[in-house]
Amino acid sequence: MNARLKLGKEKALELASAAEHIIVAKGKKRVDFSMQEEPPDEETLLSHMLGRTGNLRAPTLVLGETLVVGFNQALYESLFE
């Protein structure tokens, strides 16, 4: 996918609806959402997934049933061990 493509809340919600687990990384913090057990409300989910401009935060990865939004080095190291 073109890295310059701006994805808004509709695409963020589409990606989230297809995931069973969402991990959002912001700096050293990490927030996990279980879309099967305790799905968050739309406002909470979007507040974590979208940046200040209203676009989906980068990088965004789909790994099987898991959606990973944002970057945290320790998280990425654990995902790709």
N, CA, C and O atoms as a GROMACS GRO file, in nm:
protein
  324
    1MET      N    1   0.084  -0.117   0.000
    1MET     CA    2   0.000   0.000   0.000
    1MET      C    3   0.089   0.124   0.000
    1MET      O    4   0.194   0.125   0.064
    2ASN      N    5   0.047   0.224  -0.071
    2ASN     CA    6   0.122   0.349  -0.080
    2ASN      C    7   0.128   0.415   0.058
    2ASN      O    8   0.025   0.442   0.120
    3ALA      N    9   0.248   0.442   0.105
    3ALA     CA   10   0.266   0.500   0.238
    3ALA      C   11   0.214   0.643   0.246
    3ALA      O   12   0.189   0.694   0.355
    4ARG      N   13   0.198   0.708   0.133
    4ARG     CA   14   0.147   0.845   0.132
    4ARG      C   15  -0.006   0.851   0.134
    4ARG      O   16  -0.063   0.959   0.149
    5LEU      N   17  -0.070   0.738   0.121
    5LEU     CA   18  -0.216   0.732   0.123
    5LEU      C   19  -0.266   0.760   0.263
    5LEU      O   20  -0.225   0.694   0.359
    6LYS      N   21  -0.355   0.856   0.276
    6LYS     CA   22  -0.411   0.893   0.406
    6LYS      C   23  -0.539   0.813   0.430
    6LYS      O   24  -0.631   0.817   0.348
    7LEU      N   25  -0.544   0.741   0.540
    7LEU     CA   26  -0.660   0.659   0.573
    7LEU      C   27  -0.730   0.720   0.693
    7LEU      O   28  -0.668   0.744   0.796
    8GLY      N   29  -0.858   0.745   0.679
    8GLY     CA   30  -0.936   0.809   0.785
    8GLY      C   31  -1.009   0.710   0.873
    8GLY      O   32  -0.975   0.592   0.878
    9LYS      N   33  -1.110   0.762   0.942
    9LYS     CA   34  -1.180   0.680   1.042
    9LYS      C   35  -1.257   0.564   0.980
    9LYS      O   36  -1.268   0.459   1.042
   10GLU      N   37  -1.310   0.581   0.858
   10GLU     CA   38  -1.384   0.471   0.795
   10GLU      C   39  -1.294   0.350   0.773
   10GLU      O   40  -1.332   0.238   0.804
   11LYS      N   41  -1.174   0.374   0.719
   11LYS     CA   42  -1.080   0.265   0.694
   11LYS      C   43  -1.030   0.207   0.826
   11LYS      O   44  -1.011   0.085   0.837
   12ALA      N   45  -1.008   0.292   0.926
   12ALA     CA   46  -0.964   0.244   1.057
   12ALA      C   47  -1.069   0.149   1.116
   12ALA      O   48  -1.034   0.044   1.168
   13LEU      N   49  -1.195   0.187   1.106
   13LEU     CA   50  -1.302   0.102   1.160
   13LEU      C   51  -1.317  -0.026   1.079
   13LEU      O   52  -1.348  -0.132   1.135
   14GLU      N   53  -1.296  -0.018   0.949
   14GLU     CA   54  -1.301  -0.138   0.864
   14GLU      C   55  -1.191  -0.237   0.904
   14GLU      O   56  -1.217  -0.357   0.918
   15LEU      N   57  -1.070  -0.187   0.923
   15LEU     CA   58  -0.960  -0.274   0.966
   15LEU      C   59  -0.988  -0.332   1.105
   15LEU      O   60  -0.963  -0.450   1.129
   16ALA      N   61  -1.040  -0.249   1.194
   16ALA     CA   62  -1.068  -0.294   1.331
   16ALA      C   63  -1.176  -0.401   1.333
   16ALA      O   64  -1.168  -0.496   1.412
   17SER      N   65  -1.277  -0.388   1.248
   17SER     CA   66  -1.386  -0.485   1.248
   17SER      C   67  -1.342  -0.622   1.199
   17SER      O   68  -1.406  -0.723   1.231
   18ALA      N   69  -1.234  -0.627   1.123
   18ALA     CA   70  -1.184  -0.755   1.072
   18ALA      C   71  -1.085  -0.820   1.168
   18ALA      O   72  -1.046  -0.935   1.147
   19ALA      N   73  -1.045  -0.750   1.273
   19ALA     CA   74  -0.944  -0.801   1.367
   19ALA      C   75  -1.008  -0.863   1.490
   19ALA      O   76  -1.116  -0.821   1.534
   20GLU      N   77  -0.941  -0.962   1.545
   20GLU     CA   78  -0.982  -1.020   1.673
   20GLU      C   79  -0.910  -0.951   1.789
   20GLU      O   80  -0.962  -0.944   1.900
   21HIS      N   81  -0.792  -0.900   1.760
   21HIS     CA   82  -0.708  -0.837   1.862
   21HIS      C   83  -0.646  -0.713   1.800
   21HIS      O   84  -0.599  -0.717   1.686
   22ILE      N   85  -0.646  -0.603   1.874
   22ILE     CA   86  -0.584  -0.479   1.827
   22ILE      C   87  -0.482  -0.435   1.931
   22ILE      O   88  -0.511  -0.428   2.050
   23ILE      N   89  -0.362  -0.405   1.883
   23ILE     CA   90  -0.256  -0.354   1.969
   23ILE      C   91  -0.222  -0.214   1.919
   23ILE      O   92  -0.190  -0.196   1.801
   24VAL      N   93  -0.230  -0.116   2.007
   24VAL     CA   94  -0.196   0.022   1.971
   24VAL      C   95  -0.074   0.062   2.054
   24VAL      O   96  -0.076   0.057   2.177
   25ALA      N   97   0.031   0.102   1.984
   25ALA     CA   98   0.155   0.145   2.051
   25ALA      C   99   0.168   0.296   2.037
   25ALA      O  100   0.155   0.352   1.928
   26LYS      N  101   0.195   0.361   2.149
   26LYS     CA  102   0.221   0.505   2.152
   26LYS      C  103   0.344   0.526   2.238
   26LYS      O  104   0.336   0.520   2.361
   27GLY      N  105   0.457   0.549   2.174
   27GLY     CA  106   0.582   0.563   2.250
   27GLY      C  107   0.612   0.433   2.323
   27GLY      O  108   0.619   0.328   2.260
   28LYS      N  109   0.630   0.440   2.454
   28LYS     CA  110   0.660   0.320   2.531
   28LYS      C  111   0.534   0.253   2.583
   28LYS      O  112   0.541   0.146   2.644
   29LYS      N  113   0.418   0.316   2.560
   29LYS     CA  114   0.293   0.260   2.609
   29LYS      C  115   0.230   0.169   2.504
   29LYS      O  116   0.253   0.184   2.384
   30ARG      N  117   0.151   0.075   2.553
   30ARG     CA  118   0.083  -0.021   2.466
   30ARG      C  119  -0.057  -0.042   2.521
   30ARG      O  120  -0.076  -0.061   2.641
   31VAL      N  121  -0.155  -0.040   2.431
   31VAL     CA  122  -0.294  -0.064   2.469
   31VAL      C  123  -0.344  -0.180   2.386
   31VAL      O  124  -0.332  -0.180   2.263
   32ASP      N  125  -0.402  -0.281   2.452
   32ASP     CA  126  -0.454  -0.398   2.384
   32ASP      C  127  -0.607  -0.399   2.391
   32ASP      O  128  -0.665  -0.371   2.495
   33PHE      N  129  -0.669  -0.431   2.279
   33PHE     CA  130  -0.814  -0.444   2.274
   33PHE      C  131  -0.849  -0.584   2.224
   33PHE      O  132  -0.795  -0.629   2.122
   34SER      N  133  -0.937  -0.652   2.294
   34SER     CA  134  -0.989  -0.780   2.249
   34SER      C  135  -1.125  -0.752   2.186
   34SER      O  136  -1.221  -0.720   2.255
   35MET      N  137  -1.132  -0.766   2.055
   35MET     CA  138  -1.256  -0.734   1.984
   35MET      C  139  -1.361  -0.843   2.004
   35MET      O  140  -1.478  -0.820   1.976
   36GLN      N  141  -1.320  -0.961   2.052
   36GLN     CA  142  -1.414  -1.070   2.076
   36GLN      C  143  -1.469  -1.065   2.218
   36GLN      O  144  -1.590  -1.080   2.238
   37GLU      N  145  -1.382  -1.045   2.316
   37GLU     CA  146  -1.423  -1.052   2.457
   37GLU      C  147  -1.480  -0.920   2.509
   37GLU      O  148  -1.589  -0.919   2.567
   38GLU      N  149  -1.409  -0.810   2.490
   38GLU     CA  150  -1.453  -0.680   2.540
   38GLU      C  151  -1.425  -0.572   2.436
   38GLU      O  152  -1.332  -0.493   2.453
   39PRO      N  153  -1.503  -0.567   2.329
   39PRO     CA  154  -1.475  -0.466   2.227
   39PRO      C  155  -1.499  -0.325   2.281
   39PRO      O  156  -1.599  -0.301   2.349
   40PRO      N  157  -1.408  -0.232   2.251
   40PRO     CA  158  -1.425  -0.094   2.298
   40PRO      C  159  -1.532  -0.024   2.215
   40PRO      O  160  -1.568  -0.069   2.107
   41ASP      N  161  -1.581   0.088   2.268
   41ASP     CA  162  -1.675   0.166   2.188
   41ASP      C  163  -1.596   0.236   2.077
   41ASP      O  164  -1.474   0.249   2.085
   42GLU      N  165  -1.667   0.279   1.975
   42GLU     CA  166  -1.604   0.338   1.857
   42GLU      C  167  -1.518   0.459   1.891
   42GLU      O  168  -1.408   0.475   1.837
   43GLU      N  169  -1.565   0.544   1.979
   43GLU     CA  170  -1.492   0.665   2.016
   43GLU      C  171  -1.358   0.631   2.082
   43GLU      O  172  -1.256   0.693   2.051
   44THR      N  173  -1.358   0.534   2.172
   44THR     CA  174  -1.235   0.493   2.240
   44THR      C  175  -1.136   0.435   2.140
   44THR      O  176  -1.018   0.469   2.141
   45LEU      N  177  -1.186   0.347   2.055
   45LEU     CA  178  -1.100   0.284   1.956
   45LEU      C  179  -1.037   0.387   1.863
   45LEU      O  180  -0.916   0.385   1.840
   46LEU      N  181  -1.118   0.478   1.811
   46LEU     CA  182  -1.066   0.579   1.719
   46LEU      C  183  -0.970   0.674   1.787
   46LEU      O  184  -0.875   0.721   1.725
   47SER      N  185  -0.992   0.704   1.914
   47SER     CA  186  -0.901   0.796   1.984
   47SER      C  187  -0.761   0.736   1.995
   47SER      O  188  -0.663   0.810   2.004
   48HIS      N  189  -0.751   0.605   1.995
   48HIS     CA  190  -0.620   0.539   2.000
   48HIS      C  191  -0.561   0.517   1.861
   48HIS      O  192  -0.440   0.527   1.842
   49MET      N  193  -0.646   0.487   1.763
   49MET     CA  194  -0.598   0.450   1.630
   49MET      C  195  -0.566   0.569   1.540
   49MET      O  196  -0.482   0.557   1.450
   50LEU      N  197  -0.630   0.683   1.562
   50LEU     CA  198  -0.611   0.798   1.475
   50LEU      C  199  -0.515   0.899   1.537
   50LEU      O  200  -0.511   0.917   1.659
   51GLY      N  201  -0.439   0.964   1.451
   51GLY     CA  202  -0.348   1.068   1.497
   51GLY      C  203  -0.418   1.203   1.506
   51GLY      O  204  -0.540   1.212   1.490
   52ARG      N  205  -0.341   1.307   1.533
   52ARG     CA  206  -0.395   1.443   1.549
   52ARG      C  207  -0.469   1.491   1.424
   52ARG      O  208  -0.564   1.568   1.434
   53THR      N  209  -0.425   1.446   1.307
   53THR     CA  210  -0.484   1.492   1.182
   53THR      C  211  -0.610   1.415   1.145
   53THR      O  212  -0.676   1.448   1.046
   54GLY      N  213  -0.644   1.314   1.223
   54GLY     CA  214  -0.762   1.233   1.193
   54GLY      C  215  -0.734   1.117   1.100
   54GLY      O  216  -0.827   1.049   1.055
   55ASN      N  217  -0.607   1.092   1.072
   55ASN     CA  218  -0.569   0.980   0.987
   55ASN      C  219  -0.518   0.864   1.072
   55ASN      O  220  -0.471   0.883   1.184
   56LEU      N  221  -0.529   0.744   1.016
   56LEU     CA  222  -0.479   0.624   1.082
   56LEU      C  223  -0.331   0.641   1.110
   56LEU      O  224  -0.254   0.680   1.022
   57ARG      N  225  -0.291   0.610   1.233
   57ARG     CA  226  -0.151   0.625   1.272
   57ARG      C  227  -0.065   0.522   1.199
   57ARG      O  228  -0.111   0.413   1.165
   58ALA      N  229   0.059   0.558   1.176
   58ALA     CA  230   0.152   0.470   1.106
   58ALA      C  231   0.264   0.431   1.201
   58ALA      O  232   0.294   0.505   1.295
   59PRO      N  233   0.324   0.318   1.179
   59PRO     CA  234   0.285   0.216   1.082
   59PRO      C  235   0.163   0.138   1.132
   59PRO      O  236   0.134   0.134   1.251
   60THR      N  237   0.094   0.077   1.038
   60THR     CA  238  -0.019  -0.010   1.070
   60THR      C  239   0.004  -0.143   1.001
   60THR      O  240   0.027  -0.149   0.880
   61LEU      N  241   0.000  -0.250   1.079
   61LEU     CA  242   0.023  -0.385   1.027
   61LEU      C  243  -0.096  -0.475   1.056
   61LEU      O  244  -0.160  -0.464   1.160
   62VAL      N  245  -0.124  -0.564   0.962
   62VAL     CA  246  -0.221  -0.669   0.985
   62VAL      C  247  -0.143  -0.799   0.988
   62VAL      O  248  -0.083  -0.839   0.888
   63LEU      N  249  -0.143  -0.865   1.104
   63LEU     CA  250  -0.071  -0.992   1.122
   63LEU      C  251  -0.174  -1.098   1.157
   63LEU      O  252  -0.208  -1.115   1.275
   64GLY      N  253  -0.224  -1.168   1.057
   64GLY     CA  254  -0.329  -1.267   1.082
   64GLY      C  255  -0.455  -1.197   1.130
   64GLY      O  256  -0.511  -1.114   1.059
   65GLU      N  257  -0.499  -1.230   1.251
   65GLU     CA  258  -0.619  -1.170   1.310
   65GLU      C  259  -0.586  -1.052   1.402
   65GLU      O  260  -0.673  -1.002   1.473
   66THR      N  261  -0.459  -1.009   1.400
   66THR     CA  262  -0.415  -0.900   1.488
   66THR      C  263  -0.384  -0.776   1.406
   66THR      O  264  -0.317  -0.783   1.303
   67LEU      N  265  -0.435  -0.663   1.453
   67LEU     CA  266  -0.407  -0.533   1.392
   67LEU      C  267  -0.313  -0.458   1.485
   67LEU      O  268  -0.342  -0.443   1.604
   68VAL      N  269  -0.200  -0.413   1.433
   68VAL     CA  270  -0.101  -0.340   1.512
   68VAL      C  271  -0.094  -0.198   1.457
   68VAL      O  272  -0.067  -0.177   1.339
   69VAL      N  273  -0.117  -0.099   1.544
   69VAL     CA  274  -0.117   0.041   1.504
   69VAL      C  275  -0.012   0.115   1.587
   69VAL      O  276  -0.010   0.105   1.709
   70GLY      N  277   0.075   0.189   1.518
   70GLY     CA  278   0.178   0.265   1.588
   70GLY      C  279   0.307   0.187   1.603
   70GLY      O  280   0.316   0.071   1.562
   71PHE      N  281   0.406   0.251   1.664
   71PHE     CA  282   0.537   0.188   1.676
   71PHE      C  283   0.587   0.191   1.820
   71PHE      O  284   0.577   0.292   1.890
   72ASN      N  285   0.640   0.078   1.859
   72ASN     CA  286   0.709   0.061   1.987
   72ASN      C  287   0.813  -0.047   1.960
   72ASN      O  288   0.777  -0.160   1.926
   73GLN      N  289   0.940  -0.015   1.975
   73GLN     CA  290   1.046  -0.108   1.938
   73GLN      C  291   1.034  -0.242   2.010
   73GLN      O  292   1.049  -0.347   1.947
   74ALA      N  293   1.008  -0.241   2.139
   74ALA     CA  294   0.997  -0.367   2.214
   74ALA      C  295   0.880  -0.451   2.162
   74ALA      O  296   0.891  -0.573   2.154
   75LEU      N  297   0.770  -0.386   2.128
   75LEU     CA  298   0.655  -0.458   2.073
   75LEU      C  299   0.691  -0.524   1.941
   75LEU      O  300   0.662  -0.642   1.921
   76TYR      N  301   0.754  -0.450   1.852
   76TYR     CA  302   0.790  -0.507   1.722
   76TYR      C  303   0.891  -0.620   1.737
   76TYR      O  304   0.883  -0.720   1.665
   77GLU      N  305   0.985  -0.606   1.830
   77GLU     CA  306   1.080  -0.715   1.853
   77GLU      C  307   1.008  -0.840   1.900
   77GLU      O  308   1.041  -0.950   1.856
   78SER      N  309   0.908  -0.825   1.987
   78SER     CA  310   0.834  -0.942   2.035
   78SER      C  311   0.747  -1.002   1.926
   78SER      O  312   0.727  -1.124   1.923
   79LEU      N  313   0.695  -0.921   1.836
   79LEU     CA  314   0.610  -0.972   1.728
   79LEU      C  315   0.689  -1.052   1.625
   79LEU      O  316   0.637  -1.146   1.566
   80PHE      N  317   0.816  -1.014   1.605
   80PHE     CA  318   0.894  -1.076   1.499
   80PHE      C  319   1.006  -1.165   1.550
   80PHE      O  320   1.102  -1.192   1.478
   81GLU      N  321   0.996  -1.212   1.674
   81GLU     CA  322   1.097  -1.306   1.728
   81GLU      C  323   1.086  -1.439   1.661
   81GLU      O  324   1.162  -1.531   1.692
   0.00000   0.00000   0.00000
